[in-house]
PDB file of C-alpha atoms in Angstrom:
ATOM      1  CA  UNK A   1      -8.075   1.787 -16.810  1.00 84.00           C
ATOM      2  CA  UNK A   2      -5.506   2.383 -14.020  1.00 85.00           C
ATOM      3  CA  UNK A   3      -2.551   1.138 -16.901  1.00 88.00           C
ATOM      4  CA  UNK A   4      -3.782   4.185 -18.885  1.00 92.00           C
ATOM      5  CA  UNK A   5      -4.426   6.710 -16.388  1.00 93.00           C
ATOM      6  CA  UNK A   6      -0.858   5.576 -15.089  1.00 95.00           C
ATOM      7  CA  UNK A   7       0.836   5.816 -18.093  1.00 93.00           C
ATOM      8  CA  UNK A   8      -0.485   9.395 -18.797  1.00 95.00           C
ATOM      9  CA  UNK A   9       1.279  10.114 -15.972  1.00 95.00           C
ATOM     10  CA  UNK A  10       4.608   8.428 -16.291  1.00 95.00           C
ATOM     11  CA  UNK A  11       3.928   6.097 -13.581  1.00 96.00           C
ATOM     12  CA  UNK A  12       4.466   2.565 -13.694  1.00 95.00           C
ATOM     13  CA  UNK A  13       1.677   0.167 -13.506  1.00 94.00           C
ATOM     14  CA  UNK A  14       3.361  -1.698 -10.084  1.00 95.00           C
ATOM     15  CA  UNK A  15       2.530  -1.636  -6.963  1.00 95.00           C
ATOM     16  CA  UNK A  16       5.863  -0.442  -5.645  1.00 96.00           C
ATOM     17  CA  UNK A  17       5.779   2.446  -8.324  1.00 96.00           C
ATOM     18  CA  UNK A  18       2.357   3.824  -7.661  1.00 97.00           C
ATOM     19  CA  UNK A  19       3.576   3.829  -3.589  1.00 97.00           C
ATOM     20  CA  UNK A  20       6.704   5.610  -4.336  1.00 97.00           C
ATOM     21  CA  UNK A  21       5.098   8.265  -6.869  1.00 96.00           C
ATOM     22  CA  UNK A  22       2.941   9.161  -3.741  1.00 96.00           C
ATOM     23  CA  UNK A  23       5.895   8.725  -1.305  1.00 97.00           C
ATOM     24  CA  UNK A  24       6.786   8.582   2.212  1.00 97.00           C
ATOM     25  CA  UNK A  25       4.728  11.200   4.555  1.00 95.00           C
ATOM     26  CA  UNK A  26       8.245  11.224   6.584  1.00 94.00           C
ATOM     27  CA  UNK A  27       9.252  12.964   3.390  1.00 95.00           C
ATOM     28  CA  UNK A  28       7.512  15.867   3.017  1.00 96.00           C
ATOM     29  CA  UNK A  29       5.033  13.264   0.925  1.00 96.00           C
ATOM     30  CA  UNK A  30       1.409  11.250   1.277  1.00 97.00           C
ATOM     31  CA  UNK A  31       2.122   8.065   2.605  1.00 97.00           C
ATOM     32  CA  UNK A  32       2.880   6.307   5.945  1.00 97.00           C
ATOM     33  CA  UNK A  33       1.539   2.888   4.993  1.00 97.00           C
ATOM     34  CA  UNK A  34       0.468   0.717   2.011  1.00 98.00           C
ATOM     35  CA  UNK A  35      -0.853  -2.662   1.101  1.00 98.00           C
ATOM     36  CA  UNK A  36      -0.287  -4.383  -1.589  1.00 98.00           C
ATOM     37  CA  UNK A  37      -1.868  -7.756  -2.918  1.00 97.00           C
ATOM     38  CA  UNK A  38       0.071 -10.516  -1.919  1.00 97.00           C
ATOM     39  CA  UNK A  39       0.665 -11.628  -5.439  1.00 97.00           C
ATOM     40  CA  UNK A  40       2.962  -8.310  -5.138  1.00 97.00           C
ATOM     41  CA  UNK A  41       4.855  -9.312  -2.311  1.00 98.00           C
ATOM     42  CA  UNK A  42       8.119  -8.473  -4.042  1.00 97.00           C
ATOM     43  CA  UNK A  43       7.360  -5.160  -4.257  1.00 97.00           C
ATOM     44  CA  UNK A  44       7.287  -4.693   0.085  1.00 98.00           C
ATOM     45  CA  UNK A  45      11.403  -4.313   0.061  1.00 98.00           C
ATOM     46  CA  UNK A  46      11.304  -1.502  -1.962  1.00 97.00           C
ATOM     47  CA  UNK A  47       8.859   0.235  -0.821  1.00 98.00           C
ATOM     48  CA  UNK A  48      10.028   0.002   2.857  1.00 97.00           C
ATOM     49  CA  UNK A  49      13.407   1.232   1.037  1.00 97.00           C
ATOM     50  CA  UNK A  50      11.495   4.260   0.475  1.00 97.00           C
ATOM     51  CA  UNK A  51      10.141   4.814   4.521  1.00 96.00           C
ATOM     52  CA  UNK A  52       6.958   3.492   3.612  1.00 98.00           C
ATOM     53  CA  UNK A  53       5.123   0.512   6.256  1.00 97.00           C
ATOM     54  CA  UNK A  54       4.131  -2.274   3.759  1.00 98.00           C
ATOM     55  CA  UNK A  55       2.690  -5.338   3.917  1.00 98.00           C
ATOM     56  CA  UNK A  56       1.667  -7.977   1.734  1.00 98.00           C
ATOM     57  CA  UNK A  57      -1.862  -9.319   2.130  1.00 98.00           C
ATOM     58  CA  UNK A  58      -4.981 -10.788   0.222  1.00 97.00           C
ATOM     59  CA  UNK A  59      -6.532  -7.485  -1.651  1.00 96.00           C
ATOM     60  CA  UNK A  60      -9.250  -9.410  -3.733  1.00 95.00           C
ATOM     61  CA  UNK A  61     -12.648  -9.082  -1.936  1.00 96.00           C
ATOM     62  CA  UNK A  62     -15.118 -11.232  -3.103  1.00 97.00           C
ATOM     63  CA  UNK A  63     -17.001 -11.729  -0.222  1.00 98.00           C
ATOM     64  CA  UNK A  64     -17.724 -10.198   3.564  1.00 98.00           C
ATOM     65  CA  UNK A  65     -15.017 -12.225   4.899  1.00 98.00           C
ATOM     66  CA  UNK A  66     -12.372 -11.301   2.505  1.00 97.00           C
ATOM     67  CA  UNK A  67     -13.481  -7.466   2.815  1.00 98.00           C
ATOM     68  CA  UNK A  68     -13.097  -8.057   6.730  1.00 98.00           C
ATOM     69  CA  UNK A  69      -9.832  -9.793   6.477  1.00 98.00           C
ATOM     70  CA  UNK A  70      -8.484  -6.858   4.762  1.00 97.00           C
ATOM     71  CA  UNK A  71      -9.696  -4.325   6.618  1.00 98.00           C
ATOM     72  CA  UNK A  72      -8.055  -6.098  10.112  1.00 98.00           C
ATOM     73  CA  UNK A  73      -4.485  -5.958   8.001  1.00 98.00           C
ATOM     74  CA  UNK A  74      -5.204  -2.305   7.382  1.00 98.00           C
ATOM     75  CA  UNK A  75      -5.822  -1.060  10.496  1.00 98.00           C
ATOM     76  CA  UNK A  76      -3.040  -3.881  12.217  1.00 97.00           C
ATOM     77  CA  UNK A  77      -0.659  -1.381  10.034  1.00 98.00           C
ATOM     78  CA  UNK A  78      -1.747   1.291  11.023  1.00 97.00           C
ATOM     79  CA  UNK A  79      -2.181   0.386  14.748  1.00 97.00           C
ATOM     80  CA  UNK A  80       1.287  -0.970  14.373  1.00 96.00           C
ATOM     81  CA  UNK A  81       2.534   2.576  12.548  1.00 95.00           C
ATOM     82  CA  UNK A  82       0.986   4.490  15.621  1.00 94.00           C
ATOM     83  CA  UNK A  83       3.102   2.307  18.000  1.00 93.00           C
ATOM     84  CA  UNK A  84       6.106   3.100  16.425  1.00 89.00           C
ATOM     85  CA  UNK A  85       5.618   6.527  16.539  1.00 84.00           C
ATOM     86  CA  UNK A  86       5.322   5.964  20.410  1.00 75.00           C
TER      87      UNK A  86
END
């Protein structure tokens, strides 16, 4: 579904594209962090490129640990976006 409702947007079906079509909050934009799957790992340099935190971690949640794993790399960003701010 997402390839579609993408597409009908002129967004490519990445996880690097979908971060920059929202962009950087330091730009006038939505973002200050993202995660993407770490099968998507190659996508982090760009979007960094772009002003964006990102970090490459297990997205798949399957079970209660997984779900909690990613939640602690979501808020380690975001704790880690809040110190840099100062």
């Amino acid at each position: 579904m997402a390839d579609r409702v993408l597409a009908a947007i002129g967004v490519e079906t990445s996880a690097a594209a979908v971060a920059l079509h929202y962009g950087a909050r330091s730009a006038g934009r939505l973002l200050d962090g993202w995660l993407v799957d770490s099968s998507d790992a190659s996508a982090v340099e760009a979007v960094e490129a772009a002003g964006i935190a990102c970090r490459a971690v297990p997205l798949l949640m399957p079970d209660v640990p997984s779900a909690t794993a990613m939640a602690r790399s979501a808020l380690a960003l975001a704790a880690d976006l809040r110190t840099a701010r100062g």
